[in-house]
mmCIF file of C-alpha atoms and ligand atoms in Angstrom:
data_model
loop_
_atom_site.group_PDB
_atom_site.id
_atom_site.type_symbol
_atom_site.label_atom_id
_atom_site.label_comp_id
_atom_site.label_asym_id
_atom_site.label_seq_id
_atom_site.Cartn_x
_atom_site.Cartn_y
_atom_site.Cartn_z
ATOM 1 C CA UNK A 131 0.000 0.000 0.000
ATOM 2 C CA UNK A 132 1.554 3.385 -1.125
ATOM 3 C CA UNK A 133 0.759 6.436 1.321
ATOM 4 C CA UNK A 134 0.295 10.000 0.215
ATOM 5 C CA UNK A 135 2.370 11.748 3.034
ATOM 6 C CA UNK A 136 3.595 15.375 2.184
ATOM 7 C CA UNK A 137 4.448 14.977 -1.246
ATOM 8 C CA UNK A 138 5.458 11.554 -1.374
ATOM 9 C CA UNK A 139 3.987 8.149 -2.125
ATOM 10 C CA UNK A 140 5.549 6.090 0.350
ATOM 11 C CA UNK A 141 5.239 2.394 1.516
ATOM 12 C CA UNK A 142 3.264 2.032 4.352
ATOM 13 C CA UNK A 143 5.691 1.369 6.805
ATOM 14 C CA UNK A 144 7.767 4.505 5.728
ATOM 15 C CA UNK A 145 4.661 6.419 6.481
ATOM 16 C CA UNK A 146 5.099 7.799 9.952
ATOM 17 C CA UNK A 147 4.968 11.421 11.314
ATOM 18 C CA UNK A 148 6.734 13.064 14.645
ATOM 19 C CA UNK A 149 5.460 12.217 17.924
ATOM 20 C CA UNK A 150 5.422 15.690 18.307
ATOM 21 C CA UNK A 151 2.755 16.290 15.856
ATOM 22 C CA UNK A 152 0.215 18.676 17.417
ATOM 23 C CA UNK A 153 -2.366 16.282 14.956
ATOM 24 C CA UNK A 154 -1.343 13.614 17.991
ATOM 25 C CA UNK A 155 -0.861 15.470 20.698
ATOM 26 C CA UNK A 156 -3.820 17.232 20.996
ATOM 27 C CA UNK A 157 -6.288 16.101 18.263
ATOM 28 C CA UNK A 158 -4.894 19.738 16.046
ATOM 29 C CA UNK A 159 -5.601 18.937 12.314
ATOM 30 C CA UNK A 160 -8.669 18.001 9.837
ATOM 31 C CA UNK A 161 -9.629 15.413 7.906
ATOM 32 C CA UNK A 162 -12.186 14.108 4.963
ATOM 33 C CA UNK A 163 -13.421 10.612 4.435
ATOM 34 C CA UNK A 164 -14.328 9.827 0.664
ATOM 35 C CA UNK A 165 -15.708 7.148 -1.208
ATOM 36 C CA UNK A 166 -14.466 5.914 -4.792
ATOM 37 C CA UNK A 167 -17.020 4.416 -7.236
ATOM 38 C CA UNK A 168 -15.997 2.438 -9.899
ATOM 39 C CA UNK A 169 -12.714 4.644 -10.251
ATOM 40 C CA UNK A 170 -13.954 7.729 -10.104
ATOM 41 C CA UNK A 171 -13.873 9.462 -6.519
ATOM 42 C CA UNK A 172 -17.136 10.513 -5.553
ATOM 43 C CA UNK A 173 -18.269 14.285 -4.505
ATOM 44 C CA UNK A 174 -14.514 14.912 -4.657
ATOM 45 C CA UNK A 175 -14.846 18.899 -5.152
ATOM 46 C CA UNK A 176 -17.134 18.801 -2.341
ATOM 47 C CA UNK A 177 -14.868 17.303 0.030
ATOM 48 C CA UNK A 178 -12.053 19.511 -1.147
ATOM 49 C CA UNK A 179 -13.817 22.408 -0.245
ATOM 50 C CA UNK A 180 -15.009 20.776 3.468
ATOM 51 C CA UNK A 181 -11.479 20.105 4.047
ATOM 52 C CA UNK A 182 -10.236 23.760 3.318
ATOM 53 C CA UNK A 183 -13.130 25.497 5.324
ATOM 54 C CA UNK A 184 -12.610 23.452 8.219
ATOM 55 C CA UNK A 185 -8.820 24.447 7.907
ATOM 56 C CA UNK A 186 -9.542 28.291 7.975
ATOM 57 C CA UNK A 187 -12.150 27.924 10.730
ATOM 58 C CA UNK A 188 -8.939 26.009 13.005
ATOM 59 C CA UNK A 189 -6.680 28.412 11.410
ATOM 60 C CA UNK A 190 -4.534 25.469 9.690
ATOM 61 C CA UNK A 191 -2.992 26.736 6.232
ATOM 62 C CA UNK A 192 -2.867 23.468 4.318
ATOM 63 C CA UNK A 193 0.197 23.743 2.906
ATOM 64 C CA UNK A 194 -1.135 22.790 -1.400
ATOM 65 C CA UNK A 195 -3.652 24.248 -3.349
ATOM 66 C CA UNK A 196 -7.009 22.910 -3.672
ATOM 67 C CA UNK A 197 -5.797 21.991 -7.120
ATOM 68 C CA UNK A 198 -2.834 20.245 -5.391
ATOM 69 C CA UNK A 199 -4.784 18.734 -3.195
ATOM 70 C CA UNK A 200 -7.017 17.656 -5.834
ATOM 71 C CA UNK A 201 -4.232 15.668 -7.818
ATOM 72 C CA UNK A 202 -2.356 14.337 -4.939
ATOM 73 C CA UNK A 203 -5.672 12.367 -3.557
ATOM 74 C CA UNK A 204 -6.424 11.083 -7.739
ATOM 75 C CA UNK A 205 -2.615 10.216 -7.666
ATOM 76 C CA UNK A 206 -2.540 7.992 -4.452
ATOM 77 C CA UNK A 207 -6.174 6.457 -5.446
ATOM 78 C CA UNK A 208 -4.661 5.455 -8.933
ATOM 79 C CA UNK A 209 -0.951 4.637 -7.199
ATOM 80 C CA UNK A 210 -2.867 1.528 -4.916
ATOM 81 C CA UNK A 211 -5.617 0.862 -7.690
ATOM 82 C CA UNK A 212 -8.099 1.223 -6.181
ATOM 83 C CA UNK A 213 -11.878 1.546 -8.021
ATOM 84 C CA UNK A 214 -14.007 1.071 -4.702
ATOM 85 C CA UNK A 215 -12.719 1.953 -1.851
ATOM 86 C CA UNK A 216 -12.463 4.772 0.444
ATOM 87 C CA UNK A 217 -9.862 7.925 0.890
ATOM 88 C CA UNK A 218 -8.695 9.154 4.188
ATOM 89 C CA UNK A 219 -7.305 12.712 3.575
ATOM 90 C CA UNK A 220 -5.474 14.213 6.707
ATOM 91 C CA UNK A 221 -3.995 17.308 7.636
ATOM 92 C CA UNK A 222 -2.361 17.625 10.880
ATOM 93 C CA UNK A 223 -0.862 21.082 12.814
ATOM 94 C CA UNK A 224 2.626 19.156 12.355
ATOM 95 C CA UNK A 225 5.392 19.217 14.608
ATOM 96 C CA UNK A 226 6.053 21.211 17.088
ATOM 97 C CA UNK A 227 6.691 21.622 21.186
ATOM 98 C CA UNK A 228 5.186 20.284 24.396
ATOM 99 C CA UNK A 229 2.535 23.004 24.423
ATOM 100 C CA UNK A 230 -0.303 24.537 22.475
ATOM 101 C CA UNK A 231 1.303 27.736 20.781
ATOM 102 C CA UNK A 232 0.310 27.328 16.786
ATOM 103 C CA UNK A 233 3.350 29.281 16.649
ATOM 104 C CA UNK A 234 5.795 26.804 17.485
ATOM 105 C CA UNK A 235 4.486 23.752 15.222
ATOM 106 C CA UNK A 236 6.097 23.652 11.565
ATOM 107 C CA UNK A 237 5.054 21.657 8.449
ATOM 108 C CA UNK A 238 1.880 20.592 8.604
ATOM 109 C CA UNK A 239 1.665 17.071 7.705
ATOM 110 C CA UNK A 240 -0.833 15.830 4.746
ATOM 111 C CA UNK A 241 -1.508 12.209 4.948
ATOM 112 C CA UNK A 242 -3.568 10.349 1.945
ATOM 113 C CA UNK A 243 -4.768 6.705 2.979
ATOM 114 C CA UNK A 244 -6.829 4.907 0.107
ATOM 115 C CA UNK A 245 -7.738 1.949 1.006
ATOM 116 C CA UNK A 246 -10.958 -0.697 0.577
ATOM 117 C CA UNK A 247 -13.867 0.107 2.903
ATOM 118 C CA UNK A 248 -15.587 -2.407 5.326
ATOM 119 C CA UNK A 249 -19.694 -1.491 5.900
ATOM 120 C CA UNK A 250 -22.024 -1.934 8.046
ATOM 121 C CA UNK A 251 -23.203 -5.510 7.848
ATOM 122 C CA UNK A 252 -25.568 -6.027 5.265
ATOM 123 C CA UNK A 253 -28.444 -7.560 7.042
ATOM 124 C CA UNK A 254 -27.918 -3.809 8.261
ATOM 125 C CA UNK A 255 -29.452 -2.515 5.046
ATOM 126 C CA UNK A 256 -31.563 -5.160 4.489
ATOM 127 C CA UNK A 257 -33.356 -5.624 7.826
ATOM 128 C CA UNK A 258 -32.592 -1.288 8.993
ATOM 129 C CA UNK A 259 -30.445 -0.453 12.084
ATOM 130 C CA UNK A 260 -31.329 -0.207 15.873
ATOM 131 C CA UNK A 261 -30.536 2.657 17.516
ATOM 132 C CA UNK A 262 -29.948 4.159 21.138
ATOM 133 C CA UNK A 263 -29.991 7.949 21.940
ATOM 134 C CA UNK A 264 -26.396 8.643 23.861
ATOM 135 C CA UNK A 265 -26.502 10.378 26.939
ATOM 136 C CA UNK A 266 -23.321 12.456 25.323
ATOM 137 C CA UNK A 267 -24.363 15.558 23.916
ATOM 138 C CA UNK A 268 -22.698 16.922 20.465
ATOM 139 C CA UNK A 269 -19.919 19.253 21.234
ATOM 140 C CA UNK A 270 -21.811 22.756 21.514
ATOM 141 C CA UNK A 271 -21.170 24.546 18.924
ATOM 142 C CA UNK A 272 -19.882 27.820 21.356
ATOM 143 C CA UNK A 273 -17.159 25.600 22.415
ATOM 144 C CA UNK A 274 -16.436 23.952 18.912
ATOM 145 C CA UNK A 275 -18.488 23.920 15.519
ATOM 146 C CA UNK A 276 -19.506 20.184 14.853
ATOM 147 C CA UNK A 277 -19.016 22.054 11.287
ATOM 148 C CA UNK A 278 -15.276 21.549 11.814
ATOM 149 C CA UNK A 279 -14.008 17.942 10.676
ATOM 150 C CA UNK A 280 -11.251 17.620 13.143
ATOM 151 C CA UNK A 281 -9.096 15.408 14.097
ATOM 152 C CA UNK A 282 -10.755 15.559 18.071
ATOM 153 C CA UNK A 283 -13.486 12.776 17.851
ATOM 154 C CA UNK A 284 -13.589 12.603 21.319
ATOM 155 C CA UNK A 285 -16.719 13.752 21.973
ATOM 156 C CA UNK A 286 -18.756 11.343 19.467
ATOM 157 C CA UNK A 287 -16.551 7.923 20.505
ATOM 158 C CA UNK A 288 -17.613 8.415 24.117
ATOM 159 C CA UNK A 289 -21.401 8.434 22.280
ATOM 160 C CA UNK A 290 -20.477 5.162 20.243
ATOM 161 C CA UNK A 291 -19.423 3.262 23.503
ATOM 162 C CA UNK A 292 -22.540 4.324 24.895
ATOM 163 C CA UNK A 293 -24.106 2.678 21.481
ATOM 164 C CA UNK A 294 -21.668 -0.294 21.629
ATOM 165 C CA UNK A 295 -22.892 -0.623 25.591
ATOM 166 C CA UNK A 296 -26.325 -1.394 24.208
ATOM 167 C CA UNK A 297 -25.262 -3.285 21.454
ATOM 168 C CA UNK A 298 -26.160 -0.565 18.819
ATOM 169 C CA UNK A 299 -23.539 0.067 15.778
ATOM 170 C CA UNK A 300 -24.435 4.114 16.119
ATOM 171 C CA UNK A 301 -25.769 6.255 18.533
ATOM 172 C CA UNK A 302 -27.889 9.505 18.116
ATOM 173 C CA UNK A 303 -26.740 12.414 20.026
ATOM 174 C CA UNK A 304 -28.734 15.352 20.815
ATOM 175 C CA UNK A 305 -27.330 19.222 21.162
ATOM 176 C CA UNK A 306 -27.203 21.098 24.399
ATOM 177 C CA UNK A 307 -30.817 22.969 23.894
ATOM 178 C CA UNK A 308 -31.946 19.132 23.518
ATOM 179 C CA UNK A 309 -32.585 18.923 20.024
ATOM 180 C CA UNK A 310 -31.912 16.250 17.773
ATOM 181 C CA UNK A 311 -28.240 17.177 16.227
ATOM 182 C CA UNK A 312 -26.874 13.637 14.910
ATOM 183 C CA UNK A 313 -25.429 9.877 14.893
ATOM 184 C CA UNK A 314 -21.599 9.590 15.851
ATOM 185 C CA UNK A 315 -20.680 9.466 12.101
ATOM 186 C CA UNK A 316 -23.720 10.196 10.041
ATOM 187 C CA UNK A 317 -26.369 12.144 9.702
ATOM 188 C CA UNK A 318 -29.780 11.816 10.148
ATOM 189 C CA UNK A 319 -33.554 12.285 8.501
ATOM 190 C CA UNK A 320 -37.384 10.849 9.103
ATOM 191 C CA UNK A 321 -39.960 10.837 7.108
ATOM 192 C CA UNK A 322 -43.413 12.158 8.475
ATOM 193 C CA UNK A 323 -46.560 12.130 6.254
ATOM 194 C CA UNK A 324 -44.557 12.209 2.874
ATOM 195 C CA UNK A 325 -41.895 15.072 3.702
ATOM 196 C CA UNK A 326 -38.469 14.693 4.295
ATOM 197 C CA UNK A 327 -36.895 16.308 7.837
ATOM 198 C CA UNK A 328 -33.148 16.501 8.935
ATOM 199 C CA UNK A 329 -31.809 18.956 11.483
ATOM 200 C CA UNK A 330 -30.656 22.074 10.000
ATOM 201 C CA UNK A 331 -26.843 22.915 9.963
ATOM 202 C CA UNK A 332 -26.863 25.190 12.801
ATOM 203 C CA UNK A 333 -28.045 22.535 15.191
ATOM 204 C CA UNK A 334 -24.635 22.238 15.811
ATOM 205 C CA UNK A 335 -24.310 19.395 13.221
ATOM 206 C CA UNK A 336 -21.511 18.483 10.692
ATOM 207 C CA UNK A 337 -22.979 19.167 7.145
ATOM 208 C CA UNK A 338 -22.821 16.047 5.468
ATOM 209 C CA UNK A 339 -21.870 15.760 1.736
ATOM 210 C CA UNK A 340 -24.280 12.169 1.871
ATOM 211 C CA UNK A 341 -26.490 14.680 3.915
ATOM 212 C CA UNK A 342 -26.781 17.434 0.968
ATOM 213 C CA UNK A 343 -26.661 15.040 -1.931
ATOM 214 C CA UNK A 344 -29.445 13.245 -0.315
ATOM 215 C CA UNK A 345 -31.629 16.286 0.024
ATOM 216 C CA UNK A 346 -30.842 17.583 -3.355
ATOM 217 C CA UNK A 347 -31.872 14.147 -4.814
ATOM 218 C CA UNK A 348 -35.232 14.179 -3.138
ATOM 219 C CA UNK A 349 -35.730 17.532 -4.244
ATOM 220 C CA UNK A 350 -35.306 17.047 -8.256
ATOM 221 C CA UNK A 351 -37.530 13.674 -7.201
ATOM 222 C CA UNK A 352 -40.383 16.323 -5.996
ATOM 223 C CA UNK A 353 -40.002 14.908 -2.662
ATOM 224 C CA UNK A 354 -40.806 17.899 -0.198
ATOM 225 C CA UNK A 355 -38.276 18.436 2.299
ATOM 226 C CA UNK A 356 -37.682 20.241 5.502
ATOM 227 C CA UNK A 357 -34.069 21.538 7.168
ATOM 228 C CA UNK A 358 -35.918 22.080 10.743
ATOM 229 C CA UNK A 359 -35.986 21.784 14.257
ATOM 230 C CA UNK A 360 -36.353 17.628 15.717
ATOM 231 C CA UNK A 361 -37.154 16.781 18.601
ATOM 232 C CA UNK A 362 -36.931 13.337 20.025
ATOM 233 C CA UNK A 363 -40.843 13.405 19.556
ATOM 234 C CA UNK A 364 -40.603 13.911 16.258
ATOM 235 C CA UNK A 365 -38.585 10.400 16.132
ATOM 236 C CA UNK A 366 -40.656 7.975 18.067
ATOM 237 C CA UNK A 367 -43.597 8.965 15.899
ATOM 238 C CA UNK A 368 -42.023 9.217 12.695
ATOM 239 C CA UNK A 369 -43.160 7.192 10.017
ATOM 240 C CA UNK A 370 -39.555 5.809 8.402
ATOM 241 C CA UNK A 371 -36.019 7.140 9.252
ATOM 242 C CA UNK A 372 -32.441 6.730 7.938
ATOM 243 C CA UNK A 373 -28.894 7.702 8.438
ATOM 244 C CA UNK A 374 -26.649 9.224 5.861
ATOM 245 C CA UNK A 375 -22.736 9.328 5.688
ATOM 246 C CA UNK A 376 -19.955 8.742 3.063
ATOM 247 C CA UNK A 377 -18.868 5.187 4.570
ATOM 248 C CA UNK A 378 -22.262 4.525 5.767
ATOM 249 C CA UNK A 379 -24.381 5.795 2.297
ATOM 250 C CA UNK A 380 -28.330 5.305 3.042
ATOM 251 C CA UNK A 381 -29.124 2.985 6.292
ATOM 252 C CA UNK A 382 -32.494 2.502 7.283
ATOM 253 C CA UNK A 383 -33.208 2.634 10.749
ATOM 254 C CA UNK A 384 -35.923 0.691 12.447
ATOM 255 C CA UNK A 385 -35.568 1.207 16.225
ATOM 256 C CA UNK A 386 -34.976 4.257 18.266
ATOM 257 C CA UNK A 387 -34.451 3.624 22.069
ATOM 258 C CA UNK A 388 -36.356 -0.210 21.824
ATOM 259 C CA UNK A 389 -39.253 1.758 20.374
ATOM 260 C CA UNK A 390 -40.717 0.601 16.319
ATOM 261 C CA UNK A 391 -40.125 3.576 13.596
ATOM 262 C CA UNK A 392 -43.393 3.105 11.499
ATOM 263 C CA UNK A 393 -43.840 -0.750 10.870
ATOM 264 C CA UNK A 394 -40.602 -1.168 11.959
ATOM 265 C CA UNK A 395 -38.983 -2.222 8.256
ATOM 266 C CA UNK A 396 -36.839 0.475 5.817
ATOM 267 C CA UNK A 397 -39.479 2.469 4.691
ATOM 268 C CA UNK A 398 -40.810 2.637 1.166
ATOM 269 C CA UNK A 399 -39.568 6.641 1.012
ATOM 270 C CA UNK A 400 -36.174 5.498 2.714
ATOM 271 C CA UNK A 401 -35.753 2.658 -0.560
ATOM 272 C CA UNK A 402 -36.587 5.483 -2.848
ATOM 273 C CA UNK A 403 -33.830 7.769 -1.372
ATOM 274 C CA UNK A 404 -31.392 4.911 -1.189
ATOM 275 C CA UNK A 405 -32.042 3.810 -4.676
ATOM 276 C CA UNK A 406 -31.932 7.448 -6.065
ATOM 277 C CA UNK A 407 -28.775 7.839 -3.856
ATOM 278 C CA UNK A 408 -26.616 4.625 -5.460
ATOM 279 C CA UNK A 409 -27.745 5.566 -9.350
ATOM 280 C CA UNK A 410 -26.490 9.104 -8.364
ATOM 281 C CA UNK A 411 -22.655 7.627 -7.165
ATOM 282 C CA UNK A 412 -22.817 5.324 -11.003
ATOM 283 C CA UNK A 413 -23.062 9.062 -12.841
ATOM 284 C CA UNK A 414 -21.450 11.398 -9.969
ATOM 285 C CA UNK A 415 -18.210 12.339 -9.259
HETATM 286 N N1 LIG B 175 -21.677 13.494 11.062
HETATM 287 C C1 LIG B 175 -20.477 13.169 11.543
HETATM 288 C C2 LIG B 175 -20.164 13.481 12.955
HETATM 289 C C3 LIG B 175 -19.518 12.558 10.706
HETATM 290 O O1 LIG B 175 -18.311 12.244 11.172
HETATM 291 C C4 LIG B 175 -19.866 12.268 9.367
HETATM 292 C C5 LIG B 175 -18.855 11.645 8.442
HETATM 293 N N2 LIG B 175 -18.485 10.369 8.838
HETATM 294 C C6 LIG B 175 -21.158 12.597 8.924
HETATM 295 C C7 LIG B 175 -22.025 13.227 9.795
HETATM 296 C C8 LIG B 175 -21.565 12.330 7.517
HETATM 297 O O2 LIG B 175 -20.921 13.249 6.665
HETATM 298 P P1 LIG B 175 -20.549 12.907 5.161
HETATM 299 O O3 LIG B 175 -21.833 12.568 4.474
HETATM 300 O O4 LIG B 175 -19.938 14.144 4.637
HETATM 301 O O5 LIG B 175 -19.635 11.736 5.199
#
């Protein structure tokens, strides 16, 4: 396996960065996660652009240009060969001293991983997904934007254990005013009497690309849909729900805290989305 790791392809074992790296230390740096369909990697642009917003809004100069950028993730898909799979673009503070002064890190490291992908487990999309509600809030967004893709995922593993506690794959987590914000890695939607509802970006959610492609593709399908306030309420009496996310795609969800969604199978809407969803990443990229 060949490793993108500031400017070089590398082998994997020669890919290593300084224990000093403020990306380790303290969790300082961004990332992406991106699929690759049948060669061609999938919302790329999109992801580009996530990656360089959440760098200004840490104040982390990536150190290429979005073009660079660009050609260094197509070069270290093409270098491994890989036509499905999934990208892992990093970009960490980079090296610098015991302490958290920006000042005194240097070279910010960028780190390409593309590698296969390993899914949920398809009775998963066949059958939907269980799910818990985590006592772990998101991060609110006063103390850090869940708009930021960082490197500090602290916050929504202690949510997963909670969901791996009870023997769920994903958790839901709520925002400080209560609210529904989202899963630990994907984003999430019901359906109530035909329209389509997600939380709306400033509930202190990360703005999925699965998320936005999703909506979009309901919309040219004439599917109403709704960026709004959810309550839990809204959940337990919804009539189908599903998760979103690049790794993830479109997961029907069945269960909420032990309680049925609907009739308690992936809803007819849901098969739509996810069938309107997986023509879109054949033509996409
Ligand atoms: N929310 C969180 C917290 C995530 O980490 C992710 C990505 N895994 C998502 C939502 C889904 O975002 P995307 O569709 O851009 O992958």
């Amino acid at each position: 396996m060949k490793i993108y790791l500031s400017g070089k392809l590398v082998d994997k074992e020669q890919a290593v960065v300084s224990v000093f790296d403020h990306g380790l230390l303290y969790g300082d740096g961004v990332f992406e996660g991106i699929r690759v369909y049948s060669g061609r990697i999938f919302l790329l642009k999109e992801h580009i652009e996530r990656i360089y917003e959440s760098a200004k809004a840490i104040r982390l100069e990536i150190p290429l240009t979005p073009a660079e950028l660009t050609q260094a993730v197509k070069e270290t898909v093409a270098a491994n060969n890989i036509t499905d799979g999934y990208v892992r673009l990093i970009v960490t503070r980079g090296a610098g001293s015991l302490g958290l002064d920006i000042r005194r890190t240097s070279n910010p490291q960028t780190i390409i991983i593309a590698d296969t992908i390993t899914l949920y487990p398809r009775e998963i999309y066949e059958n939907g997904m269980n799910l818990i509600t985590a006592s772990t809030i998101r991060n609110h967004p006063g103390a850090l934007s869940a708009r930021i893709k960082s490197l500090n995922y602290l916050n929504n593993i202690l949510a997963k254990i909670e969901g791996t506690d009870a023997g769920t794959v994903e958790a839901l987590m709520m925002n400080h005013k209560g609210e529904v914000a989202e899963c630990t890695g994907d984003n999430i939607f019901i359906i109530k009497n035909g329209v389509l509802k997600t939380p709306s970006a400033d509930a202190g959610i990360l703005e999925g690309i699965t998320r936005n492609a999703v909506l979009q593709l309901a919309r040219e399908a004439g599917i109403p849909t709704q960026e709004t306030t959810l309550i839990r309420h809204d959940l337990y009496v919804a009539d189908e729900m599903f998760l979103t996310g690049t790794a993830a795609e479109v997961v029907p969800v069945v269960s909420l805290d032990g309680r049925q969604i609907g009739d308690g199978k992936p809803g007819t809407l849901t098969l739509r989305l996810l069938g309107l969803f997986h023509e879109f990443t054949r033509r996409a990229d």
